[in-house]
């Protein structure tokens, strides 16, 4: 088939084959032997798929006249995003003057004044080309010997990138059996408890039964999502063999790193800088890595620290890659206590390491000098080196700022190698706008990165979480780039690991049980929840698109379904319910962004243009044609029609404070607003759309961070998490009622999400249950009647099943007993303090609009190792657990005093009451130790509280007078009523 001009049409895509690169008059020829019509883009796709022979004659694509189209395409294959991303000449590396800090408005249209949409059609064609090429690759062709060898290598590279390692049946079968057995025992236990009330203490008995029912419900929510836990392993070598073939351009996907920070005085710039340096030195092709630092506080200190970090990176990055050091955060590398000479064969290593450590110490001095200078803000605000005022002097009213420190022409390390991109971003802030804190900052980074680099995958890290495993990105790509697994993944979550925690982990900061038990269980269902950091996202999932396997409900099937419903179910209510369910499902899809990208292939060009109008995109994504084009590029990269000279202006536009108005940002696109724990909400929305996630646990932890290790800071951290869960519970996104229309969220996955939002409410029955033992000791009553033999066996069976469940869980997960016990202790400590306050604070905030903060009012310091562990900061969160400890201690003393005065028969019931009281005290022991501080230095406020509460309960005990029996005996009535009687 020929065009009127005589230029043949490509047999794959139907477009003109074009002209040769050497001459505008010579038609491009892929195969000189049979003149098989194939355009440049299709030929490039064939080469990328390792098919360098003609599909018609089997001969290599080499021109007979000496011209090689493969060489012409070589430059195309090696064009990286770095060469596409050209900035203005005045954007010099490390420049710190206002002229280089871009703060201009963006241009919405191209030169002709029209929106840019041309690249959308091209992306659809590329997808069709790929499908056609895959089908044709299955055809047999005569291939030379060299091609057969390459085919064998390709077959080797086609091995799976990862594998599921199921838990052994010897471990998992007994575990499931005990879960079922415990469920049966719980049923029998509640039958006994309800049918045998304690008439003499009916109120206490009823309270205990209600609490026990709630605990059983919480156990079901927590236990059954762990029904099918799995482990995974990755094959990084196979990934490299497939996408990093020798002599060819690297085909690994690009990754945009997000690092977020707010206040450099609370989040030290040196910590953030170490995180950035570990990213820049990651073991991944430099042209594929971009690091975006979000400074939501618009602090000049952070800006200056990033400039110093960019300079130091020119020395640090080549040193890390030359000697393959781990970790690649200098502060943590140089602080390691190990023999760094071991297994190092390079003679120059010792000398270079000492020089690098000296350079790092000088770098630290410069950073600390900046911090010291920033302690006192000048009256007129900060001034940049060129004399112009710093735009972020007013943190609540400033323009958007972007500075590219690394990544464009001339930014090389000391050995002349290219460095990854480093971009400083501070979004615009104006009074009267809702900025949505961290979630809003992350959404701004999504848009900026889409305009500047548009990597298909995003890895977000908190400023205090550095890359501990330089191959972490490759670990994630083993899943994301897997042809079978990757298209269905919204994110790959890594576990959180922490530095600087004492060996005993007194307050369960490591969260080992959650990360090594619960998350493995979720990985066997629909995937782990998103925990806010250490997560690699599929950018398309953040845009609200559905996965390729998303079930569709075409209109024709809807009509036939309605007819069927009308015939089979004449009830109007039933038909209405089904119609409403269908509408809710479709409405959810439309709100989610637009549609499933794969469905576009089923429409012709006119239908596509009608389906995706400019208005529908702008209502969802905002008024940026460049950004909207980037959302349609599934494999990332910048659109061909983009003018690189205007990219910075467009990036400034997409971070303006009014950009998200009347769009779906924060509602269905990006990080979701409405909760301080935006991570849980964002992951939940993705799972509701049908995506799945994967849990990746490499042998060397991928990322490490810092955690608050003293009691007060730890409780405030837990308070924030619990408050976010309460906010989700009171929102429209509550898993109890959200996301049923589509039917894409699995039931066990829903139970897990329900557990994440209802667990703070366990604080109410937990406080009541922890108070019951002391009340029983003070009043002489008990919540359990006299036990029969059957009842005793039932109670014994319940305790044994609880122990067995925990033991078998530890057996298949590999978690230690100490970690499990610390988790149990802090479950009680957090439940009776932070979770309780979160419930009340959440209801006040969501229902009454009152925002209360339980802040720290005092602070001490200690310079010794783990000194922060012993720092005591008084906060209102400490009141409930302190009260419970004193109450139970007074109850134990009162119980033993009563038994001594009552005789031998009182000792039997006493042991049951004391057992429960000691259970409470034992669980609160880390809290009590935290109150005592170091070397038993108890703060005065704690002593006052303890004395006050002890006095109150002692007086209450005297008023109850448990020593006097309620008999009509005259001696009893005439006897002394005092304690000393």
CSV table of C-alpha atoms in Angstrom, one decimal, residues 317-591:
chain,number,residue,atom,x,y,z
A,317,UNK,CA,29.0,9.6,44.9
A,318,UNK,CA,32.1,8.3,43.0
A,319,UNK,CA,33.6,7.1,46.3
A,320,UNK,CA,30.6,5.0,47.1
A,321,UNK,CA,30.4,3.5,43.7
A,322,UNK,CA,34.1,2.8,43.4
A,323,UNK,CA,34.3,0.8,46.7
A,324,UNK,CA,30.7,-0.4,46.9
A,325,UNK,CA,30.3,0.8,50.4
A,326,UNK,CA,27.1,0.3,52.4
A,327,UNK,CA,25.2,2.3,53.6
A,328,UNK,CA,25.7,5.2,51.4
A,329,UNK,CA,24.6,7.9,53.9
A,330,UNK,CA,28.0,9.2,55.2
A,331,UNK,CA,26.9,9.9,58.7
A,332,UNK,CA,25.8,6.3,59.3
A,333,UNK,CA,28.7,4.8,57.2
A,334,UNK,CA,31.4,6.5,59.2
A,335,UNK,CA,29.7,5.8,62.5
A,336,UNK,CA,29.7,2.1,62.0
A,337,UNK,CA,31.7,0.1,64.5
A,338,UNK,CA,33.4,-2.5,62.4
A,339,UNK,CA,36.8,-3.1,60.8
A,340,UNK,CA,36.5,-1.3,57.5
A,341,UNK,CA,39.8,-2.8,56.3
A,342,UNK,CA,38.2,-6.3,56.2
A,343,UNK,CA,37.6,-7.7,52.7
A,344,UNK,CA,39.0,-4.5,51.1
A,345,UNK,CA,41.6,-5.4,48.6
A,346,UNK,CA,42.2,-2.0,47.0
A,347,UNK,CA,45.4,-0.5,48.4
A,348,UNK,CA,44.1,3.1,47.9
A,349,UNK,CA,41.0,2.5,49.9
A,350,UNK,CA,42.4,3.4,53.3
A,351,UNK,CA,43.9,6.7,52.0
A,352,UNK,CA,40.7,7.7,50.1
A,353,UNK,CA,38.5,6.8,53.0
A,354,UNK,CA,40.5,9.0,55.4
A,355,UNK,CA,40.4,11.8,52.9
A,356,UNK,CA,36.6,11.3,52.4
A,357,UNK,CA,36.0,11.3,56.1
A,358,UNK,CA,37.9,14.5,56.5
A,359,UNK,CA,35.9,16.1,53.6
A,360,UNK,CA,32.7,15.0,55.3
A,361,UNK,CA,33.7,16.5,58.7
A,362,UNK,CA,34.4,19.8,56.9
A,363,UNK,CA,31.0,19.5,55.2
A,364,UNK,CA,29.3,18.9,58.5
A,365,UNK,CA,31.0,22.1,59.9
A,366,UNK,CA,29.6,24.1,57.0
A,367,UNK,CA,26.1,22.6,57.6
A,368,UNK,CA,26.2,23.2,61.3
A,369,UNK,CA,27.4,26.8,60.7
A,370,UNK,CA,24.3,27.3,58.6
A,371,UNK,CA,22.1,25.9,61.4
A,372,UNK,CA,23.8,28.1,64.0
A,373,UNK,CA,23.3,31.2,61.7
A,374,UNK,CA,19.6,30.3,61.3
A,375,UNK,CA,18.9,30.2,65.0
A,376,UNK,CA,18.2,33.9,65.0
A,377,UNK,CA,16.3,35.4,62.1
A,378,UNK,CA,17.2,39.0,61.0
A,379,UNK,CA,14.6,41.6,61.5
A,380,UNK,CA,14.4,42.4,57.8
A,381,UNK,CA,14.4,38.7,56.9
A,382,UNK,CA,17.0,36.6,55.1
A,383,UNK,CA,19.0,38.0,52.2
A,384,UNK,CA,20.5,35.9,49.4
A,385,UNK,CA,24.1,36.3,48.3
A,386,UNK,CA,23.2,38.7,45.4
A,387,UNK,CA,21.5,41.0,47.9
A,388,UNK,CA,17.9,40.1,47.0
A,389,UNK,CA,15.5,39.1,49.8
A,390,UNK,CA,14.8,35.4,50.3
A,391,UNK,CA,11.3,34.8,48.8
A,392,UNK,CA,10.3,32.5,51.7
A,393,UNK,CA,10.8,35.0,54.5
A,394,UNK,CA,7.1,34.8,55.2
A,395,UNK,CA,6.5,31.0,55.4
A,396,UNK,CA,2.7,31.5,55.0
A,397,UNK,CA,2.8,33.8,52.1
A,398,UNK,CA,5.5,33.2,49.4
A,399,UNK,CA,5.7,32.2,45.7
A,400,UNK,CA,6.6,28.8,44.5
A,401,UNK,CA,10.3,28.1,44.2
A,402,UNK,CA,12.3,25.6,42.1
A,403,UNK,CA,16.0,25.2,41.9
A,404,UNK,CA,17.8,22.5,39.9
A,405,UNK,CA,21.1,21.9,41.6
A,406,UNK,CA,22.2,18.8,39.7
A,407,UNK,CA,21.2,17.0,36.6
A,408,UNK,CA,21.8,19.3,33.7
A,409,UNK,CA,24.8,20.1,31.5
A,410,UNK,CA,28.0,20.4,33.3
A,411,UNK,CA,27.0,18.7,36.6
A,412,UNK,CA,29.5,16.0,36.9
A,413,UNK,CA,31.4,14.4,39.8
A,414,UNK,CA,35.2,14.8,40.3
A,415,UNK,CA,35.8,11.8,38.0
A,416,UNK,CA,33.8,13.4,35.2
A,417,UNK,CA,30.8,11.1,35.5
A,418,UNK,CA,27.2,12.3,35.3
A,419,UNK,CA,25.3,12.8,38.5
A,420,UNK,CA,21.6,12.1,39.2
A,421,UNK,CA,19.2,15.1,39.3
A,422,UNK,CA,18.7,17.1,42.5
A,423,UNK,CA,15.8,19.5,42.5
A,424,UNK,CA,14.7,21.8,45.3
A,425,UNK,CA,11.0,22.5,45.4
A,426,UNK,CA,9.0,24.8,47.7
A,427,UNK,CA,5.3,25.1,46.7
A,428,UNK,CA,3.5,28.4,46.8
A,429,UNK,CA,1.8,29.4,50.0
A,430,UNK,CA,-0.9,32.1,50.3
A,431,UNK,CA,-3.3,33.1,53.1
A,432,UNK,CA,-6.8,31.7,52.7
A,433,UNK,CA,-5.8,28.5,51.0
A,434,UNK,CA,-5.9,25.0,52.4
A,435,UNK,CA,-2.5,23.5,51.8
A,436,UNK,CA,-3.1,20.0,53.3
A,437,UNK,CA,0.3,19.7,55.0
A,438,UNK,CA,2.3,16.7,53.9
A,439,UNK,CA,-0.3,15.3,51.5
A,440,UNK,CA,-0.5,18.6,49.6
A,441,UNK,CA,3.3,18.8,49.4
A,442,UNK,CA,3.5,15.3,48.0
A,443,UNK,CA,0.9,16.1,45.4
A,444,UNK,CA,2.9,19.2,44.4
A,445,UNK,CA,6.0,16.9,43.9
A,446,UNK,CA,3.9,14.6,41.7
A,447,UNK,CA,3.1,17.4,39.4
A,448,UNK,CA,6.5,19.0,39.3
A,449,UNK,CA,8.3,15.7,38.6
A,450,UNK,CA,5.8,14.9,35.9
A,451,UNK,CA,6.6,18.1,34.1
A,452,UNK,CA,10.4,17.9,34.6
A,453,UNK,CA,11.3,14.2,34.3
A,454,UNK,CA,8.0,12.1,34.5
A,455,UNK,CA,9.5,8.8,35.6
A,456,UNK,CA,6.9,6.0,35.6
A,457,UNK,CA,7.8,5.1,39.2
A,458,UNK,CA,8.0,7.3,42.4
A,459,UNK,CA,9.8,6.4,45.6
A,460,UNK,CA,9.0,8.5,48.6
A,461,UNK,CA,11.1,8.8,51.8
A,462,UNK,CA,10.8,10.8,54.9
A,463,UNK,CA,13.7,13.2,55.5
A,464,UNK,CA,15.0,11.0,58.3
A,465,UNK,CA,14.9,7.7,56.3
A,466,UNK,CA,18.0,7.0,54.3
A,467,UNK,CA,18.8,4.4,51.7
A,468,UNK,CA,20.5,1.6,53.6
A,469,UNK,CA,20.6,-0.9,50.7
A,470,UNK,CA,21.9,0.7,47.5
A,471,UNK,CA,20.2,-2.0,45.4
A,472,UNK,CA,16.7,-1.2,47.0
A,473,UNK,CA,15.5,0.3,43.7
A,474,UNK,CA,16.4,-2.8,41.8
A,475,UNK,CA,14.6,-4.9,44.4
A,476,UNK,CA,11.4,-2.9,43.7
A,477,UNK,CA,11.9,-3.1,39.9
A,478,UNK,CA,12.0,-6.9,40.2
A,479,UNK,CA,8.2,-6.5,40.8
A,480,UNK,CA,7.3,-3.3,39.0
A,481,UNK,CA,9.0,-4.3,35.7
A,482,UNK,CA,7.9,-7.9,35.8
A,483,UNK,CA,5.6,-8.3,32.7
A,484,UNK,CA,3.3,-10.6,34.6
A,485,UNK,CA,3.2,-8.8,38.0
A,486,UNK,CA,4.0,-5.2,37.3
A,487,UNK,CA,0.9,-4.0,35.4
A,488,UNK,CA,-1.3,-4.8,38.4
A,489,UNK,CA,0.8,-3.2,41.1
A,490,UNK,CA,0.1,0.2,42.6
A,491,UNK,CA,3.1,0.2,44.9
A,492,UNK,CA,5.9,-1.9,46.5
A,493,UNK,CA,6.2,-1.4,50.2
A,494,UNK,CA,9.4,-2.0,52.2
A,495,UNK,CA,9.4,-2.5,55.9
A,496,UNK,CA,10.6,0.3,58.2
A,497,UNK,CA,13.8,-0.3,60.1
A,498,UNK,CA,15.3,2.1,62.6
A,499,UNK,CA,18.7,3.1,64.0
A,500,UNK,CA,19.4,4.5,67.5
A,501,UNK,CA,17.0,2.3,69.5
A,502,UNK,CA,18.2,0.5,72.6
A,503,UNK,CA,18.6,-3.2,72.4
A,504,UNK,CA,15.6,-4.0,74.6
A,505,UNK,CA,13.3,-1.7,72.6
A,506,UNK,CA,11.4,-0.7,75.7
A,507,UNK,CA,8.5,1.1,73.8
A,508,UNK,CA,8.3,-1.2,70.8
A,509,UNK,CA,9.6,1.5,68.4
A,510,UNK,CA,10.7,-1.1,65.9
A,511,UNK,CA,7.1,-2.4,65.4
A,512,UNK,CA,8.5,-5.8,64.5
A,513,UNK,CA,5.2,-7.6,65.0
A,514,UNK,CA,3.4,-5.3,62.5
A,515,UNK,CA,6.2,-5.3,59.9
A,516,UNK,CA,7.1,-9.0,60.1
A,517,UNK,CA,3.8,-10.6,60.9
A,518,UNK,CA,0.8,-8.4,59.8
A,519,UNK,CA,2.3,-7.2,56.6
A,520,UNK,CA,3.3,-10.6,55.5
A,521,UNK,CA,-0.2,-11.7,56.1
A,522,UNK,CA,-1.6,-8.9,54.0
A,523,UNK,CA,0.8,-9.7,51.2
A,524,UNK,CA,-1.0,-13.0,50.8
A,525,UNK,CA,-4.3,-11.2,50.2
A,526,UNK,CA,-4.3,-8.0,48.2
A,527,UNK,CA,-1.1,-6.5,49.5
A,528,UNK,CA,0.3,-4.5,52.4
A,529,UNK,CA,-1.0,-1.1,53.5
A,530,UNK,CA,1.0,2.0,52.6
A,531,UNK,CA,2.9,3.1,55.7
A,532,UNK,CA,4.0,6.6,54.5
A,533,UNK,CA,7.7,6.0,53.6
A,534,UNK,CA,9.9,3.5,51.9
A,535,UNK,CA,7.4,2.9,49.1
A,536,UNK,CA,7.7,2.7,45.3
A,537,UNK,CA,4.6,3.9,43.5
A,538,UNK,CA,3.3,3.3,40.0
A,539,UNK,CA,2.7,6.8,38.9
A,540,UNK,CA,-0.4,5.8,36.9
A,541,UNK,CA,-2.0,4.4,40.1
A,542,UNK,CA,-1.5,7.8,41.8
A,543,UNK,CA,-3.3,9.4,38.9
A,544,UNK,CA,-6.4,7.5,39.8
A,545,UNK,CA,-6.4,5.1,36.8
A,546,UNK,CA,-7.5,1.5,37.3
A,547,UNK,CA,-5.3,-1.5,36.7
A,548,UNK,CA,-5.4,-3.4,33.3
A,549,UNK,CA,-7.5,-6.2,34.9
A,550,UNK,CA,-10.2,-3.7,36.0
A,551,UNK,CA,-13.6,-5.3,35.2
A,552,UNK,CA,-15.7,-3.2,32.9
A,553,UNK,CA,-19.5,-2.8,32.8
A,554,UNK,CA,-20.4,-1.9,29.2
A,555,UNK,CA,-23.7,-0.2,28.5
A,556,UNK,CA,-25.1,-3.2,26.5
A,557,UNK,CA,-24.5,-5.6,29.3
A,558,UNK,CA,-26.0,-3.1,31.7
A,559,UNK,CA,-29.2,-2.9,29.7
A,560,UNK,CA,-29.5,-6.7,29.4
A,561,UNK,CA,-28.7,-7.0,33.1
A,562,UNK,CA,-31.5,-4.5,33.9
A,563,UNK,CA,-33.9,-6.5,31.7
A,564,UNK,CA,-33.0,-9.7,33.4
A,565,UNK,CA,-33.5,-8.1,36.7
A,566,UNK,CA,-36.9,-6.8,35.7
A,567,UNK,CA,-38.0,-10.2,34.5
A,568,UNK,CA,-36.6,-12.3,37.4
A,569,UNK,CA,-37.0,-9.8,40.2
A,570,UNK,CA,-40.2,-7.8,39.7
A,571,UNK,CA,-39.7,-6.1,43.1
A,572,UNK,CA,-39.1,-2.4,42.6
A,573,UNK,CA,-37.0,-2.2,45.8
A,574,UNK,CA,-34.7,-5.0,44.6
A,575,UNK,CA,-34.3,-3.5,41.2
A,576,UNK,CA,-33.6,-0.1,42.7
A,577,UNK,CA,-31.0,-1.5,45.0
A,578,UNK,CA,-29.1,-3.1,42.1
A,579,UNK,CA,-29.4,0.0,39.9
A,580,UNK,CA,-28.1,2.1,42.7
A,581,UNK,CA,-25.2,-0.3,43.3
A,582,UNK,CA,-24.3,-0.2,39.6
A,583,UNK,CA,-24.5,3.6,39.6
A,584,UNK,CA,-22.3,3.8,42.7
A,585,UNK,CA,-19.8,1.6,41.0
A,586,UNK,CA,-19.7,3.6,37.8
A,587,UNK,CA,-19.7,6.9,39.7
A,588,UNK,CA,-16.7,5.7,41.7
A,589,UNK,CA,-14.9,4.9,38.4
A,590,UNK,CA,-15.6,8.4,37.0
A,591,UNK,CA,-14.5,10.2,40.1
